[in-house]
Amino acid sequence: MLQINKTLLFIALLVFSTSCKTPSITSSTSNDSQPLPDSFVNSKDTVTIAHVKWELFYKDTDLKYLIETALKNNYDLQLAVQKVAIATNNVKLRKGELLPILNAGVSAGQRRFGLFTMDGAGNASTDILPGQVVPENLPDFFAGFNASWEADVWGKLRSNKKAAIARFSATIEGKNAIQTALIASVAGTYYELLALDNELDIIRETIDLQQDALDIIRVKKQAGVVNELAVKQFEGQVANSKGFEYEILQQIALTENQLHFLCGQFPKPIVRDKSKFAALDSSLLSAGIPSQLLKNRPDIRQAELEVAASKFDVKSAKAAFYPSFMITGSVGYQAFSTALWFQSPESLAYALLGNLTAPLLNRSAIKARFNTAKANQTEALLHYQKNILNGYVEVANELATLKNLEQLYAEKDKEVASYQQSTVIANNLFETGRATYLEVLMAQRTALDSKIQLIVTKKLQHQARINLYRALGGGWQ
């Protein structure tokens, strides 16, 4: 009893000596972040479009096909799926560390002790069997089981398991974030392509009008009404417009290839209806309230889970300061001859060992790992707070952009109508000699620019609508 009391006293002193200087854990959680505003600026919505599935948000059937292809073939998304698989196996690994390790095995060996040692001298005068001394070269055969188990008294292994589970959930959110961004990229590139198609139609219509005007100028030049300068001016304008046409064709090719890359496939013709570009559905643009971002945006949820995982990392790092309890044991048959290997109970062998170890001289390294874990936790918390602020700003920007673009498009539409009429008027006046060819050139150029700007404005409206859906967290459902 006295010996047991001394052992318990030693253990208590060992635990106390290793824990008295253990660093404390500062409590920093995701709840410490700056509170979100109650609503977005100039928005009174309470329902968010983030809850709408992408199949309902995007109504163009050609675009839906491209998105489905991208979700199936995109390499970034496939890499994210593999990260989820890796995180799943890591969870299984951490769970397995909580269980005892049990191995079965067979071993064979041979030992020789020096005769001038205690073991060698004792073996030389000891019978291993009646009338047979221990052989100088002693074979050793063993068949059985050995086990080891670390008692998770301080929760180090449980903290590792919880951190792995949190990171597994974070990888799922990371995949969702990539899917959201991928859908937005495919949709944005698709409308970029439709915009270029419409620009190409306009420039070709303009070239036809300019060619007709050039033919008229050539006739007037032959009649002596205008000189060669006017002909060259019109020829230059036609050449400039044709050059612009080839620039647009080049942009179309590059945009198609970019869309194919997002879809994870080699270039081929993209089926699309350019007439759908003018249609802009603004019925599903409710922003909701800012607090919904915490639940709807995958990147914010991913950052929050990383904060939780880092918290468990700190707990695990702190547990390394305390003693570890390890129990090892083995049981099986052991003999110096295979003929005697399984003779029971003579060949039965077992061992049981309890091991208590506490860090003494390497505490600086453990403390460094602990401080690193705390710094990682602070970094994860700051990243989480940054993502919240970034999400709010993105939504606010797109709401303002949509509002301003709506008014801008209305003005641009009026501008196009005015310049279109001015082109007709300039042509009529030129034919009657009441306007110069320079006025006709200027009217045609201004009308072309205004039509291109109208298409660009419409494209920006589509992109703002797509960006708002993504910024609110839509697309992963």
Coordinates of C-alpha atoms in Angstrom, one line a residue, residues 91-400:
V91 CA -11.6 12.3 -40.4
K92 CA -11.4 8.5 -40.4
L93 CA -7.7 8.7 -39.5
R94 CA -8.4 10.9 -36.5
K95 CA -11.2 8.7 -35.3
G96 CA -9.0 5.7 -35.7
E97 CA -6.3 7.3 -33.4
L98 CA -8.8 7.1 -30.5
L99 CA -9.0 3.3 -30.8
P100 CA -6.4 0.8 -29.6
I101 CA -4.0 -0.5 -32.2
L102 CA -4.0 -4.3 -32.4
N103 CA -1.6 -6.2 -34.7
A104 CA -1.0 -9.9 -35.3
G105 CA 2.3 -11.1 -36.4
V106 CA 5.0 -13.8 -36.6
S107 CA 8.7 -13.2 -35.9
A108 CA 11.8 -15.3 -36.1
G109 CA 15.3 -14.3 -34.9
Q110 CA 18.5 -15.5 -33.2
R111 CA 20.4 -14.0 -30.4
R112 CA 23.9 -14.6 -28.8
F113 CA 25.0 -13.1 -25.6
G114 CA 28.6 -12.5 -24.7
L115 CA 29.8 -15.2 -22.3
F116 CA 31.4 -12.6 -20.1
T117 CA 28.0 -10.9 -19.5
M118 CA 25.4 -11.6 -16.9
D119 CA 23.0 -13.0 -19.5
G120 CA 25.7 -15.1 -21.2
A121 CA 27.1 -16.5 -18.0
G122 CA 23.6 -17.2 -16.6
N123 CA 22.5 -19.0 -19.8
A124 CA 25.7 -21.2 -19.9
S125 CA 24.7 -22.6 -16.5
T126 CA 21.0 -22.9 -17.0
D127 CA 19.0 -25.8 -18.5
I128 CA 16.4 -24.7 -21.0
L129 CA 15.1 -28.3 -21.1
P130 CA 16.0 -31.1 -18.7
G131 CA 19.6 -32.0 -19.5
Q132 CA 19.9 -29.3 -22.1
V133 CA 21.6 -26.0 -21.4
V134 CA 20.6 -22.8 -23.1
P135 CA 22.1 -22.7 -26.6
E136 CA 24.9 -20.2 -27.1
N137 CA 23.1 -19.1 -30.3
L138 CA 19.5 -18.9 -29.1
P139 CA 16.7 -19.0 -31.7
D140 CA 13.6 -17.0 -30.9
F141 CA 10.2 -17.7 -32.6
F142 CA 7.1 -15.7 -31.7
A143 CA 3.5 -15.8 -33.0
G144 CA 0.7 -13.8 -31.4
F145 CA -0.8 -10.3 -31.0
N146 CA 0.5 -7.0 -29.8
A147 CA -1.6 -3.9 -28.9
S148 CA -1.0 -0.3 -27.9
W149 CA -3.4 2.4 -26.8
E150 CA -3.0 6.0 -25.8
A151 CA -5.5 7.1 -23.2
D152 CA -6.9 10.4 -24.3
V153 CA -7.1 11.9 -20.8
W154 CA -6.6 15.5 -21.8
G155 CA -8.6 15.5 -25.0
K156 CA -5.7 15.9 -27.5
L157 CA -6.9 13.1 -29.8
R158 CA -10.6 14.2 -29.5
S159 CA -9.6 17.7 -30.4
N160 CA -7.7 16.5 -33.4
K161 CA -10.8 14.5 -34.5
K162 CA -13.1 17.6 -34.1
A163 CA -10.7 19.7 -36.0
A164 CA -10.7 17.2 -38.8
I165 CA -14.5 17.1 -38.9
A166 CA -14.6 20.9 -39.0
R167 CA -12.2 21.0 -41.9
F168 CA -14.1 18.3 -43.7
S169 CA -17.2 20.5 -43.5
A170 CA -15.0 23.4 -44.7
T171 CA -13.9 21.5 -47.8
I172 CA -17.6 20.9 -48.7
E173 CA -18.2 24.6 -48.4
G174 CA -15.1 25.3 -50.4
K175 CA -16.5 23.1 -53.2
N176 CA -19.8 25.0 -53.0
A177 CA -18.0 28.3 -53.3
I178 CA -16.1 27.0 -56.4
Q179 CA -19.4 25.9 -57.9
T180 CA -21.0 29.3 -57.2
A181 CA -18.1 31.1 -58.8
L182 CA -18.1 28.6 -61.7
I183 CA -21.8 29.1 -62.5
A184 CA -21.3 32.9 -62.4
S185 CA -18.3 32.7 -64.7
V186 CA -20.1 30.5 -67.2
A187 CA -23.1 32.8 -67.3
G188 CA -21.0 35.9 -67.5
T189 CA -18.9 34.6 -70.3
Y190 CA -22.1 33.4 -72.1
Y191 CA -23.6 36.9 -72.1
E192 CA -20.3 38.3 -73.1
L193 CA -20.5 36.1 -76.2
L194 CA -24.1 37.1 -76.9
A195 CA -23.0 40.8 -76.6
L196 CA -20.2 40.2 -79.2
D197 CA -22.7 38.5 -81.5
N198 CA -25.0 41.5 -81.4
E199 CA -22.0 43.9 -81.8
L200 CA -21.0 41.9 -84.9
D201 CA -24.5 42.3 -86.4
I202 CA -24.4 46.0 -85.8
I203 CA -21.0 46.5 -87.3
R204 CA -22.0 44.5 -90.4
E205 CA -25.2 46.5 -90.8
T206 CA -23.1 49.7 -90.5
I207 CA -20.7 48.4 -93.1
D208 CA -23.5 47.9 -95.5
L209 CA -24.8 51.4 -94.9
Q210 CA -21.3 52.9 -95.3
Q211 CA -20.8 50.9 -98.5
D212 CA -24.0 52.3 -99.9
A213 CA -22.8 55.8 -99.0
L214 CA -19.5 55.1 -100.6
D215 CA -21.2 54.1 -103.8
I216 CA -23.2 57.3 -103.8
I217 CA -20.0 59.4 -103.2
R218 CA -18.3 57.7 -106.1
V219 CA -21.2 58.6 -108.4
K220 CA -21.2 62.2 -107.2
K221 CA -17.4 62.3 -107.7
Q222 CA -17.9 61.3 -111.3
A223 CA -20.5 63.9 -111.7
G224 CA -18.1 66.5 -110.3
V225 CA -20.2 67.2 -107.2
V226 CA -17.5 66.1 -104.7
N227 CA -13.8 65.5 -105.1
E228 CA -11.5 62.6 -104.5
L229 CA -11.0 63.6 -100.9
A230 CA -14.6 62.7 -100.1
V231 CA -14.2 59.3 -101.7
K232 CA -11.0 58.5 -99.7
Q233 CA -12.7 59.6 -96.5
F234 CA -15.6 57.2 -97.1
E235 CA -13.2 54.4 -98.2
G236 CA -11.2 54.9 -95.0
Q237 CA -14.4 54.7 -92.9
V238 CA -15.4 51.4 -94.5
A239 CA -12.0 49.9 -94.0
N240 CA -12.0 51.0 -90.4
S241 CA -15.4 49.3 -89.8
K242 CA -14.2 46.1 -91.5
G243 CA -11.2 46.1 -89.3
F244 CA -13.4 46.5 -86.3
E245 CA -15.4 43.5 -87.6
Y246 CA -12.4 41.3 -87.5
E247 CA -11.5 42.5 -84.0
I248 CA -14.9 41.4 -82.9
L249 CA -14.5 38.0 -84.6
Q250 CA -11.3 37.5 -82.8
Q251 CA -12.9 38.3 -79.4
I252 CA -15.7 35.9 -80.2
A253 CA -13.2 33.1 -80.9
L254 CA -11.4 33.8 -77.6
T255 CA -14.6 34.0 -75.6
E256 CA -15.9 30.8 -77.1
N257 CA -12.6 29.1 -76.1
Q258 CA -12.8 30.5 -72.6
L259 CA -16.3 29.1 -72.3
H260 CA -15.1 25.7 -73.5
F261 CA -12.3 25.8 -70.9
L262 CA -14.8 26.5 -68.1
C263 CA -16.9 23.6 -69.4
G264 CA -13.8 21.3 -69.4
Q265 CA -14.0 20.4 -73.1
F266 CA -12.2 21.1 -76.3
P267 CA -13.4 23.9 -78.6
K268 CA -16.4 23.3 -80.8
P269 CA -19.4 25.4 -82.1
I270 CA -21.5 26.8 -79.2
V271 CA -25.2 26.7 -79.7
R272 CA -26.7 30.1 -78.7
D273 CA -29.6 32.4 -79.5
K274 CA -28.3 36.0 -79.8
S275 CA -31.8 37.4 -79.8
K276 CA -32.2 36.5 -76.1
F277 CA -29.5 39.0 -75.2
A278 CA -32.0 41.9 -75.1
A279 CA -34.2 40.1 -72.6
L280 CA -33.3 40.9 -69.0
D281 CA -35.4 39.3 -66.2
S282 CA -35.4 41.6 -63.2
S283 CA -38.2 39.8 -61.3
L284 CA -35.8 37.8 -59.1
L285 CA -33.4 40.4 -57.7
S286 CA -34.4 40.5 -54.0
A287 CA -31.3 40.9 -51.8
G288 CA -32.7 40.0 -48.4
I289 CA -30.9 41.1 -45.2
P290 CA -27.2 41.1 -44.6
S291 CA -27.3 38.4 -41.8
Q292 CA -28.5 35.9 -44.4
L293 CA -25.0 36.1 -46.0
L294 CA -23.6 34.1 -43.0
K295 CA -25.8 31.2 -44.0
N296 CA -25.9 31.5 -47.7
R297 CA -22.4 32.3 -48.8
P298 CA -20.2 29.2 -48.9
D299 CA -17.0 31.2 -48.5
I300 CA -18.2 32.7 -45.3
R301 CA -19.3 29.4 -43.9
Q302 CA -16.0 27.8 -44.9
A303 CA -14.1 30.6 -43.1
E304 CA -16.3 30.1 -40.0
L305 CA -15.5 26.3 -40.0
E306 CA -11.8 27.1 -40.3
V307 CA -12.1 29.2 -37.2
A308 CA -13.7 26.2 -35.3
A309 CA -11.0 23.9 -36.6
S310 CA -8.3 26.2 -35.5
K311 CA -9.9 26.4 -32.0
F312 CA -9.6 22.6 -31.7
D313 CA -6.0 22.8 -32.9
V314 CA -5.2 25.1 -30.0
K315 CA -6.8 22.7 -27.5
S316 CA -4.8 19.8 -29.0
A317 CA -1.6 21.9 -28.8
K318 CA -2.2 22.7 -25.2
A319 CA -2.8 19.1 -24.3
A320 CA 0.7 18.3 -25.5
F321 CA 2.0 20.0 -22.3
Y322 CA 0.4 17.4 -20.1
P323 CA 1.7 13.8 -19.5
S324 CA 0.6 11.1 -22.0
F325 CA -0.6 7.7 -20.9
M326 CA 0.3 4.8 -23.1
I327 CA -0.6 1.1 -22.5
T328 CA 1.1 -1.6 -24.5
G329 CA 0.8 -5.3 -24.4
S330 CA 1.4 -8.6 -26.2
V331 CA 0.3 -12.2 -26.0
G332 CA 1.3 -15.2 -28.0
Y333 CA 3.5 -18.3 -28.2
Q334 CA 7.2 -18.0 -28.0
A335 CA 9.9 -20.7 -28.0
F336 CA 13.5 -21.3 -29.1
S337 CA 12.3 -24.3 -31.3
T338 CA 9.5 -24.6 -33.7
A339 CA 8.7 -28.0 -32.3
L340 CA 8.0 -26.4 -29.0
W341 CA 6.4 -23.3 -30.4
F342 CA 2.7 -24.0 -29.6
Q343 CA 3.2 -26.1 -26.5
S344 CA 1.0 -24.7 -23.8
P345 CA 1.3 -23.3 -21.2
E346 CA 5.1 -23.6 -21.4
S347 CA 5.4 -21.5 -24.6
L348 CA 2.7 -19.0 -23.7
A349 CA 4.1 -15.5 -23.4
Y350 CA 2.5 -12.2 -22.5
A351 CA 3.5 -8.7 -21.5
L352 CA 1.6 -5.6 -20.2
L353 CA 3.2 -2.2 -19.7
G354 CA 1.7 1.1 -18.7
N355 CA 3.8 4.1 -19.7
L356 CA 3.5 7.7 -18.3
T357 CA 5.6 10.4 -20.0
A358 CA 5.7 14.1 -19.5
P359 CA 7.7 16.7 -21.5
L360 CA 10.4 18.4 -19.5
L361 CA 13.3 19.5 -21.7
N362 CA 11.4 19.9 -25.0
R363 CA 8.7 22.3 -23.7
S364 CA 10.0 25.2 -25.9
A365 CA 9.2 23.2 -29.0
I366 CA 5.7 22.4 -27.7
K367 CA 5.2 26.0 -26.7
A368 CA 6.2 27.1 -30.2
R369 CA 3.6 24.7 -31.7
F370 CA 1.0 26.0 -29.3
N371 CA 1.8 29.7 -30.2
T372 CA 1.6 28.8 -33.9
A373 CA -1.8 27.2 -33.3
K374 CA -3.0 30.4 -31.6
A375 CA -1.7 32.5 -34.4
N376 CA -3.4 30.3 -36.9
Q377 CA -6.6 30.7 -35.0
T378 CA -6.3 34.5 -35.0
E379 CA -5.5 34.4 -38.7
A380 CA -8.6 32.3 -39.4
L381 CA -10.8 34.7 -37.4
L382 CA -9.5 37.7 -39.3
H383 CA -10.1 35.9 -42.6
Y384 CA -13.6 35.1 -41.5
Q385 CA -14.3 38.8 -40.6
K386 CA -12.7 39.9 -43.9
N387 CA -15.0 37.5 -45.8
I388 CA -18.1 38.9 -44.1
L389 CA -17.1 42.5 -44.9
N390 CA -16.2 41.5 -48.5
G391 CA -19.6 39.8 -48.9
Y392 CA -21.5 42.8 -47.7
V393 CA -19.5 45.2 -50.0
E394 CA -20.0 43.0 -53.0
V395 CA -23.8 42.9 -52.5
A396 CA -23.9 46.7 -51.9
N397 CA -21.8 47.3 -55.1
E398 CA -24.0 45.2 -57.3
L399 CA -27.2 46.7 -55.9
A400 CA -25.9 50.2 -56.7

